[in-house]
Structure formats: structure tokens, C-alpha cells
Amino acid sequence: MDAPQEKKEKKMKKVKKEKKEKKEKKEKKDKKEKKKKKKEKDKKRTREETESTTTTTANKKPKIVDQDLLEQCTASCGKVFVSGLKESATDATICDYFEKECGIIDDTYWLTDRKTGTFRGSGFVTFEEPNIAVVAVGMSGSACPVADNLKVVPARPMASWKGTMHSGKTTKVFVKNMNYEITEDDLINFFSTHAARAKVQQIQWREDDGGNFDGTAIVEFTSAGGATLAIDSCHGVEFMGRAMTCKPATARMAQGITDGVRKPSAKKTKALSERPDGGTTVAFVGNLPFSVTDEEMTKFAGGEEKVKAIRWLEHQDTGKFKGCGFVEFLDSNDVDEFVKLNGTDFGGRNIQIDYSFKKTSADYEDE
């Protein structure tokens, strides 16, 4: 290739390159301009929508379809009777639906078959405000994911309610088998975790004859439905190492309640039984943390050189640990030393230790 031809080709390549760069530069500029215009347009639309929403909200007035219906819902304290619900519906799914469509729910109470305990597809829902209940009543007959044939009507007002949403149902729950170190905040947090809609109104701690907290209390909720939810959701749930017992409170259970402030719990120690004739190589241990292990108890009792075996007691029907058991030693003298630890701290509890006699687990359970 001669020099003039080569020079000509180089010039053409240069021109072509410049055109390409110019084109890319223009496209980049156009793209930037387009993006800028779109951004300004979106910003303008957002501003217009915000202004429109603000104006609509400002001019929006509560719409009451039926004044008589509002009066009925006010008389029932925002409580309605709901029927036609699916058998598979749960408290959570029903509440989620109505709160999304209507507003805040204060309380629920569902009807069940007395013999089988199965859900009958109906019950009571109490809303935060009567006008929310009006909206719920207006949903009767509408398509609903939790109902086959939804029907909502105002509940009949009853003088006995007086703020308690379920006539004949108590708002108080008797709670026992609590850790002696539990505080009011601990108990409130326990119920808020396992029964979120159950609102605690008051806690009354019970004391024994010596004036010491006995591990029980009367907990009053803002509604009977809340109390029922707390019992259903929290009974048997382990908290602070103990399985909580929750059941409806009775007048007899209120005996021994304090004025509301729990006194620090004194460590209660049961007196030792008399040493069996000839001694024994087995000791009973009780009031144990539910998380106790063989290794922890062996170490506490003196180590593997002293302990021969450990046997924990369990409930026959559930297989759950009872919180007590037996420690067998190689020498009866080691048992004599071990029982001296009766009432001392073990895993945050005052352990109960005693000589083992020919007693059944039920005998210890009753003590």
C-alpha cells in the first residue's frame, strides 16, 4: 500500500471515530436530559398527588350511613356478633381481616362446642370505637376469606357488661408456680409476648402466713376476653424456668393478696426429716430449675467420686420433668453431708433436699 492511500485511510478512520464519539456524546446528553425531564415530571406528579390527598383528607367528614345503627353500636360498646365464619378460621386470621378492613379490635370471644371444643363459626368482636363497629356491620354478606356467609350484627347490650365484654366471664386470672424472683414487669412482658391482645390492668401478689410471696398472683385484665386469651395462650408455658399455671380466678383464690406491691421473697426452707435408722444412700431433691442437667447436679452433690446415679421424676401423662428427683450416693455419710445444703441456692432457686424414704413421687408433689 502506497503512502497517499495509507494516509487517506487513516484520515477516514479518524473522521469515522470523531463521528462515533460525537454521536455517543449526543446520545449521552439526550439520555441525561430525558432522565432529568422524567424526574421533574415525577416530582410534579407526586406534589400534585400529595396536595390532592391533603385536600381530600381535610375535606373528608365521617360518613354515618345509619344513625340508628350507630346508636346500637354505641349501646353495645362497639361489640358485634359475627357468624358464618369458616371452621378453619382462627382468632389471628379473623382479627387481621377485620382490623385491615374496619379498624382496631379491643376484644374477641369465640363460641365453641361444649363437648368437643370445636369452633362453631361465630362469636363476639369488640372494636375500639362504635363507628368502627358500624363499618363491620356494613360488611355483612360481602366476600370474605375467613367466612363462607359473613353476617355481622350489633350485640345486644347488657347492663352486666359495665366495660367487661363478656357477661358471666371473669376478667381475673389466677397465676401460680411462678419463679420467686419474678417482678411485675416480668409478668406483664410474659403476657404481652404470648397473648398480645390481653392487656393487664392490675396484679395482686399473694403471700403466705409469714408474709412472703408464695409464687402466685391474681392478674386482672381489661376485658374477660383478654383473660380467656391469656389462659388459653399461657397456661403451661415455661417462663423463668417454671411452667406457668393460668386459670380463672375465684373468690377463694383472692385470699392472701397484698396491696399491690410484692415484697421481696424470703427463701423458704423446709425442715429436714429425721435421719433414717442406719442411714440411707439416696436423697430427694426438689424445686429444681427445669433446665437442670445430670452434670450440674453431680457437681453440686460432690462429684462423680460420690454420686452413683441420678433419677428425675416425670409426669406420667406428658413425660415432662416435674422439677424433682433422687440422687443416689455410694456412701450414706455423703448423704448426711449433702442434706446440709437444703435451702441453699441452686440455679437461682432454693433447692429442697431431704433424706429419701419409701415415698412415691406423688407424696413429694403434694408437699
Short mmCIF file of C-alpha atoms in Angstrom, two decimals:
data_model
loop_
_atom_site.label_atom_id
_atom_site.label_comp_id
_atom_site.label_asym_id
_atom_site.label_seq_id
_atom_site.Cartn_x
_atom_site.Cartn_y
_atom_site.Cartn_z
CA MET A 1 0.00 0.00 0.00
CA ASP A 2 1.45 3.38 -1.03
CA ALA A 3 1.80 6.33 1.34
CA PRO A 4 -1.04 8.51 -0.07
CA GLN A 5 -3.52 5.61 0.21
CA GLU A 6 -2.45 4.82 3.75
CA LYS A 7 -2.75 8.49 4.70
CA LYS A 8 -6.23 8.63 3.21
CA GLU A 9 -7.42 5.58 5.19
CA LYS A 10 -6.07 6.98 8.44
CA LYS A 11 -7.94 10.20 7.81
CA MET A 12 -11.18 8.28 7.12
CA LYS A 13 -10.76 6.27 10.33
CA LYS A 14 -10.20 9.44 12.27
CA VAL A 15 -13.32 11.08 10.81
CA LYS A 16 -15.33 7.93 11.49
CA LYS A 17 -14.09 7.83 15.08
CA GLU A 18 -14.93 11.50 15.62
CA LYS A 19 -18.44 10.96 14.25
CA LYS A 20 -18.92 7.97 16.55
CA GLU A 21 -17.71 9.91 19.58
CA LYS A 22 -19.92 12.83 18.65
CA LYS A 23 -22.90 10.50 18.31
CA GLU A 24 -22.23 8.80 21.66
CA LYS A 25 -21.82 12.19 23.30
CA LYS A 26 -25.13 13.36 21.87
CA GLU A 27 -26.91 10.16 22.95
CA LYS A 28 -25.48 10.51 26.43
CA LYS A 29 -26.62 14.11 26.61
CA ASP A 30 -30.10 13.23 25.32
CA LYS A 31 -30.37 10.41 27.83
CA LYS A 32 -29.38 12.72 30.64
CA GLU A 33 -31.92 15.33 29.53
CA LYS A 34 -34.62 12.69 29.24
CA LYS A 35 -33.84 11.41 32.73
CA LYS A 36 -33.93 14.93 34.10
CA LYS A 37 -37.30 15.67 32.49
CA LYS A 38 -38.73 12.38 33.80
CA LYS A 39 -37.52 13.19 37.29
CA GLU A 40 -39.10 16.64 37.18
CA LYS A 41 -42.31 15.14 35.84
CA ASP A 42 -42.44 12.51 38.60
CA LYS A 43 -41.72 15.15 41.20
CA LYS A 44 -44.55 17.32 39.89
CA ARG A 45 -46.95 14.35 39.88
CA THR A 46 -46.02 13.44 43.45
CA ARG A 47 -46.55 17.02 44.58
CA GLU A 48 -49.94 17.15 42.88
CA GLU A 49 -50.99 13.81 44.44
CA THR A 50 -49.87 14.98 47.88
CA GLU A 51 -51.82 18.22 47.52
CA SER A 52 -54.85 16.27 46.32
CA THR A 53 -54.65 13.82 49.25
CA THR A 54 -54.23 16.63 51.76
CA THR A 55 -57.23 18.46 50.34
CA THR A 56 -59.33 15.29 50.35
CA THR A 57 -58.32 14.47 53.92
CA ALA A 58 -59.03 17.98 55.08
CA ASN A 59 -62.46 17.97 53.48
CA LYS A 60 -63.26 14.38 54.48
CA LYS A 61 -66.03 14.02 57.04
CA PRO A 62 -67.13 10.86 58.86
CA LYS A 63 -69.91 9.28 56.90
CA ILE A 64 -72.67 7.81 59.00
CA VAL A 65 -74.93 5.64 56.87
CA ASP A 66 -77.47 4.88 59.57
CA GLN A 67 -77.84 6.90 62.77
CA ASP A 68 -79.91 4.15 64.40
CA LEU A 69 -77.16 1.63 63.66
CA LEU A 70 -74.57 3.92 65.23
CA GLU A 71 -76.72 4.21 68.35
CA GLN A 72 -76.99 0.41 68.56
CA CYS A 73 -73.24 0.01 68.23
CA THR A 74 -72.69 2.71 70.86
CA ALA A 75 -75.09 0.93 73.23
CA SER A 76 -73.17 -2.32 72.71
CA CYS A 77 -69.82 -0.56 73.42
CA GLY A 78 -68.64 -1.34 69.88
CA LYS A 79 -69.38 -5.05 70.29
CA VAL A 80 -70.83 -7.06 67.37
CA PHE A 81 -71.90 -10.66 66.85
CA VAL A 82 -70.17 -12.32 63.91
CA SER A 83 -71.42 -15.57 62.33
CA GLY A 84 -70.91 -17.60 59.17
CA LEU A 85 -67.16 -17.90 59.78
CA LYS A 86 -65.19 -20.83 58.45
CA GLU A 87 -64.34 -23.62 60.90
CA SER A 88 -60.70 -23.26 59.85
CA ALA A 89 -60.64 -19.56 60.79
CA THR A 90 -58.54 -18.60 63.81
CA ASP A 91 -58.54 -15.65 66.16
CA ALA A 92 -55.46 -14.29 64.39
CA THR A 93 -56.82 -14.57 60.83
CA ILE A 94 -60.22 -13.11 61.78
CA CYS A 95 -58.68 -10.18 63.65
CA ASP A 96 -56.19 -9.48 60.86
CA TYR A 97 -59.04 -9.30 58.34
CA PHE A 98 -61.36 -7.06 60.37
CA GLU A 99 -58.59 -4.74 61.56
CA LYS A 100 -57.46 -4.27 57.96
CA GLU A 101 -60.97 -3.61 56.68
CA CYS A 102 -62.51 -1.80 59.66
CA GLY A 103 -60.20 -0.72 62.47
CA ILE A 104 -58.69 -1.63 65.83
CA ILE A 105 -60.14 -4.59 67.77
CA ASP A 106 -60.17 -4.47 71.57
CA ASP A 107 -61.50 -7.93 72.35
CA THR A 108 -62.82 -11.19 70.94
CA TYR A 109 -64.78 -14.14 72.28
CA TRP A 110 -65.47 -17.20 70.14
CA LEU A 111 -68.22 -19.78 70.67
CA THR A 112 -67.18 -23.43 70.85
CA ASP A 113 -68.99 -26.72 71.22
CA ARG A 114 -69.19 -27.64 74.91
CA LYS A 115 -68.49 -31.31 74.31
CA THR A 116 -65.93 -31.27 71.52
CA GLY A 117 -64.45 -27.79 71.99
CA THR A 118 -64.57 -27.16 68.24
CA PHE A 119 -65.14 -23.67 66.86
CA ARG A 120 -68.80 -23.04 65.96
CA GLY A 121 -68.03 -20.37 63.36
CA SER A 122 -69.39 -17.48 65.40
CA GLY A 123 -68.54 -15.20 68.29
CA PHE A 124 -68.22 -11.64 69.51
CA VAL A 125 -65.82 -8.94 68.36
CA THR A 126 -65.45 -5.67 70.26
CA PHE A 127 -63.99 -2.73 68.34
CA GLU A 128 -62.20 0.27 69.80
CA GLU A 129 -64.92 2.70 68.68
CA PRO A 130 -68.65 2.29 67.87
CA ASN A 131 -68.19 3.85 64.41
CA ILE A 132 -65.72 1.07 63.56
CA ALA A 133 -68.38 -1.45 64.56
CA VAL A 134 -70.78 0.30 62.14
CA VAL A 135 -68.32 -0.35 59.30
CA ALA A 136 -68.07 -4.01 60.33
CA VAL A 137 -71.87 -4.41 60.33
CA GLY A 138 -71.92 -2.99 56.81
CA MET A 139 -69.68 -5.86 55.67
CA SER A 140 -72.45 -8.46 56.14
CA GLY A 141 -72.90 -10.55 53.01
CA SER A 142 -69.63 -9.44 51.44
CA ALA A 143 -66.99 -11.85 50.15
CA CYS A 144 -64.61 -12.68 52.97
CA PRO A 145 -61.55 -15.01 53.16
CA VAL A 146 -62.41 -16.09 56.72
CA ALA A 147 -66.15 -16.67 56.20
CA ASP A 148 -68.48 -18.61 53.92
CA ASN A 149 -71.51 -16.43 54.60
CA LEU A 150 -70.46 -13.45 56.69
CA LYS A 151 -73.07 -11.90 58.94
CA VAL A 152 -72.32 -9.08 61.40
CA VAL A 153 -74.91 -7.50 63.70
CA PRO A 154 -74.66 -5.25 66.80
CA ALA A 155 -74.56 -7.30 70.02
CA ARG A 156 -77.44 -6.91 72.43
CA PRO A 157 -76.38 -4.50 75.20
CA MET A 158 -76.45 -5.95 78.71
CA ALA A 159 -76.28 -3.96 81.93
CA SER A 160 -73.98 -6.58 83.46
CA TRP A 161 -71.19 -5.79 81.00
CA LYS A 162 -70.10 -2.49 82.55
CA GLY A 163 -66.95 -2.45 80.46
CA THR A 164 -66.36 -6.19 80.75
CA MET A 165 -67.05 -7.51 77.30
CA HIS A 166 -68.44 -10.92 78.18
CA SER A 167 -71.27 -11.28 80.67
CA GLY A 168 -70.63 -14.07 83.16
CA LYS A 169 -66.92 -14.28 82.32
CA THR A 170 -64.26 -13.18 84.80
CA THR A 171 -61.56 -10.66 83.95
CA LYS A 172 -59.26 -12.12 86.62
CA VAL A 173 -56.76 -14.93 86.17
CA PHE A 174 -55.12 -16.94 88.93
CA VAL A 175 -51.44 -17.47 88.13
CA LYS A 176 -49.26 -19.85 90.12
CA ASN A 177 -45.97 -21.77 90.02
CA MET A 178 -44.08 -18.53 89.31
CA ASN A 179 -40.38 -18.05 89.94
CA TYR A 180 -39.90 -16.36 93.33
CA GLU A 181 -37.70 -13.70 91.68
CA ILE A 182 -40.35 -12.60 89.18
CA THR A 183 -41.23 -8.89 89.01
CA GLU A 184 -44.31 -7.04 87.82
CA ASP A 185 -42.55 -6.05 84.58
CA ASP A 186 -41.54 -9.69 84.01
CA LEU A 187 -45.13 -10.88 84.33
CA ILE A 188 -46.55 -8.12 82.11
CA ASN A 189 -43.93 -8.86 79.44
CA PHE A 190 -44.78 -12.57 79.66
CA PHE A 191 -48.45 -11.95 78.86
CA SER A 192 -47.67 -9.36 76.16
CA THR A 193 -45.40 -11.90 74.45
CA HIS A 194 -47.77 -14.88 74.49
CA ALA A 195 -51.15 -13.08 74.46
CA ALA A 196 -50.54 -9.68 72.86
CA ARG A 197 -54.18 -8.52 72.90
CA ALA A 198 -54.62 -9.39 76.59
CA LYS A 199 -53.98 -6.12 78.42
CA VAL A 200 -53.01 -6.37 82.10
CA GLN A 201 -54.86 -3.88 84.30
CA GLN A 202 -53.70 -4.89 87.78
CA ILE A 203 -51.54 -7.50 89.53
CA GLN A 204 -52.23 -8.59 93.09
CA TRP A 205 -49.45 -10.72 94.60
CA ARG A 206 -50.34 -13.38 97.18
CA GLU A 207 -48.42 -14.03 100.37
CA ASP A 208 -48.23 -16.94 102.79
CA ASP A 209 -48.91 -16.69 106.53
CA GLY A 210 -45.35 -15.47 107.05
CA GLY A 211 -45.85 -12.50 104.76
CA ASN A 212 -43.64 -13.93 102.00
CA PHE A 213 -44.52 -14.12 98.30
CA ASP A 214 -45.83 -17.64 97.64
CA GLY A 215 -45.33 -17.71 93.85
CA THR A 216 -48.95 -16.92 93.00
CA ALA A 217 -50.95 -13.84 91.98
CA ILE A 218 -54.32 -12.62 90.76
CA VAL A 219 -53.91 -10.84 87.42
CA GLU A 220 -56.79 -8.65 86.29
CA PHE A 221 -57.18 -7.89 82.58
CA THR A 222 -59.06 -5.05 80.91
CA SER A 223 -61.61 -7.49 79.49
CA ALA A 224 -62.90 -11.00 80.04
CA GLY A 225 -61.87 -11.90 76.50
CA GLY A 226 -58.32 -10.86 77.34
CA ALA A 227 -58.40 -13.07 80.44
CA THR A 228 -59.66 -16.00 78.36
CA LEU A 229 -56.94 -15.42 75.76
CA ALA A 230 -54.28 -15.29 78.49
CA ILE A 231 -55.47 -18.61 79.94
CA ASP A 232 -55.64 -20.31 76.54
CA SER A 233 -52.26 -18.98 75.35
CA CYS A 234 -50.17 -19.00 78.53
CA HIS A 235 -51.23 -21.99 80.62
CA GLY A 236 -48.35 -24.48 80.80
CA VAL A 237 -45.87 -22.17 79.06
CA GLU A 238 -42.43 -22.22 80.68
CA PHE A 239 -41.18 -18.87 81.99
CA MET A 240 -38.10 -18.19 84.11
CA GLY A 241 -37.58 -21.92 84.50
CA ARG A 242 -41.12 -22.82 85.58
CA ALA A 243 -44.28 -23.98 83.81
CA MET A 244 -46.86 -21.26 84.48
CA THR A 245 -50.35 -22.23 85.62
CA CYS A 246 -53.14 -19.89 84.49
CA LYS A 247 -56.83 -20.44 85.27
CA PRO A 248 -59.95 -18.38 86.04
CA ALA A 249 -59.75 -16.75 89.48
CA THR A 250 -62.31 -17.45 92.21
CA ALA A 251 -63.09 -15.59 95.43
CA ARG A 252 -61.23 -18.24 97.44
CA MET A 253 -58.08 -17.67 95.40
CA ALA A 254 -58.10 -14.00 96.37
CA GLN A 255 -57.23 -14.86 99.98
CA GLY A 256 -53.80 -13.62 100.98
CA ILE A 257 -53.45 -10.97 98.27
CA THR A 258 -51.27 -7.95 99.01
CA ASP A 259 -51.97 -4.28 98.47
CA GLY A 260 -50.35 -4.49 95.05
CA VAL A 261 -46.58 -4.23 95.72
CA ARG A 262 -44.85 -7.56 96.12
CA LYS A 263 -42.43 -7.85 98.99
CA PRO A 264 -39.04 -9.44 98.31
CA SER A 265 -39.37 -13.19 98.59
CA ALA A 266 -37.74 -14.82 101.56
CA LYS A 267 -36.06 -18.13 100.86
CA LYS A 268 -38.36 -20.75 102.33
CA THR A 269 -36.62 -23.85 103.62
CA LYS A 270 -38.46 -26.97 104.65
CA ALA A 271 -37.08 -28.64 107.77
CA LEU A 272 -35.20 -31.89 107.27
CA SER A 273 -36.84 -35.17 108.18
CA GLU A 274 -35.23 -37.31 110.83
CA ARG A 275 -32.31 -39.43 109.63
CA PRO A 276 -33.48 -42.97 108.86
CA ASP A 277 -32.20 -45.69 111.14
CA GLY A 278 -29.00 -46.98 109.65
CA GLY A 279 -28.88 -44.06 107.23
CA THR A 280 -29.69 -44.04 103.52
CA THR A 281 -27.71 -43.70 100.30
CA VAL A 282 -30.50 -41.85 98.46
CA ALA A 283 -31.52 -38.19 98.81
CA PHE A 284 -34.58 -36.43 97.43
CA VAL A 285 -34.03 -33.14 95.56
CA GLY A 286 -36.83 -30.74 94.67
CA ASN A 287 -37.64 -27.18 93.49
CA LEU A 288 -35.10 -27.59 90.70
CA PRO A 289 -34.74 -25.47 87.55
CA PHE A 290 -36.37 -27.19 84.59
CA SER A 291 -33.10 -26.87 82.69
CA VAL A 292 -31.05 -28.85 85.24
CA THR A 293 -28.66 -31.50 83.88
CA ASP A 294 -27.08 -34.64 85.35
CA GLU A 295 -23.67 -32.99 85.17
CA GLU A 296 -24.80 -29.91 87.12
CA MET A 297 -26.43 -31.98 89.86
CA THR A 298 -23.47 -34.37 90.09
CA LYS A 299 -21.09 -31.45 90.54
CA PHE A 300 -23.37 -29.83 93.14
CA ALA A 301 -23.65 -33.11 95.07
CA GLY A 302 -19.90 -33.62 95.34
CA GLY A 303 -18.74 -35.08 92.05
CA GLU A 304 -18.59 -38.47 90.34
CA GLU A 305 -16.48 -39.93 93.17
CA LYS A 306 -19.54 -39.63 95.46
CA VAL A 307 -22.61 -39.80 93.21
CA LYS A 308 -23.68 -43.22 91.92
CA ALA A 309 -26.81 -42.34 89.95
CA ILE A 310 -29.48 -39.65 89.39
CA ARG A 311 -33.15 -40.28 88.60
CA TRP A 312 -35.50 -37.48 87.55
CA LEU A 313 -39.26 -37.66 88.09
CA GLU A 314 -41.63 -37.04 85.16
CA HIS A 315 -45.39 -36.69 84.70
CA GLN A 316 -46.81 -40.00 83.50
CA ASP A 317 -49.26 -38.45 81.04
CA THR A 318 -46.95 -35.90 79.39
CA GLY A 319 -43.45 -37.12 80.18
CA LYS A 320 -42.49 -33.61 81.29
CA PHE A 321 -39.97 -33.11 84.07
CA LYS A 322 -41.57 -32.46 87.49
CA GLY A 323 -38.67 -30.38 88.83
CA CYS A 324 -37.56 -33.02 91.32
CA GLY A 325 -35.78 -36.37 91.55
CA PHE A 326 -33.41 -38.59 93.52
CA VAL A 327 -29.64 -38.63 93.90
CA GLU A 328 -28.06 -41.93 94.89
CA PHE A 329 -24.69 -41.85 96.63
CA LEU A 330 -22.03 -44.52 97.15
CA ASP A 331 -21.92 -43.88 100.91
CA SER A 332 -24.64 -42.87 103.38
CA ASN A 333 -22.21 -40.44 105.03
CA ASP A 334 -22.18 -38.44 101.80
CA VAL A 335 -25.97 -38.12 102.03
CA ASP A 336 -25.60 -36.75 105.58
CA GLU A 337 -23.31 -34.04 104.20
CA PHE A 338 -25.48 -33.39 101.15
CA VAL A 339 -28.69 -32.72 103.11
CA LYS A 340 -26.89 -29.86 104.88
CA LEU A 341 -27.23 -27.96 101.58
CA ASN A 342 -31.02 -27.93 101.96
CA GLY A 343 -32.36 -24.44 101.18
CA THR A 344 -29.20 -23.19 99.50
CA ASP A 345 -29.16 -21.64 96.04
CA PHE A 346 -29.06 -23.96 93.03
CA GLY A 347 -29.67 -22.50 89.60
CA GLY A 348 -31.42 -19.45 91.08
CA ARG A 349 -33.71 -21.48 93.37
CA ASN A 350 -33.64 -22.56 96.97
CA ILE A 351 -33.18 -26.29 96.49
CA GLN A 352 -35.14 -28.73 98.62
CA ILE A 353 -33.06 -31.67 99.87
CA ASP A 354 -34.17 -34.42 102.22
CA TYR A 355 -33.46 -37.99 103.17
CA SER A 356 -35.25 -40.40 100.86
CA PHE A 357 -37.83 -42.71 102.41
CA LYS A 358 -40.25 -45.10 100.82
CA LYS A 359 -42.39 -42.33 99.38
CA THR A 360 -43.95 -42.06 95.97
CA SER A 361 -43.41 -39.11 93.66
CA ALA A 362 -47.00 -38.04 94.38
CA ASP A 363 -46.12 -37.64 98.08
CA TYR A 364 -43.41 -35.15 97.19
CA GLU A 365 -45.60 -33.41 94.66
CA ASP A 366 -48.22 -32.65 97.32
CA GLU A 367 -45.71 -31.15 99.75
#
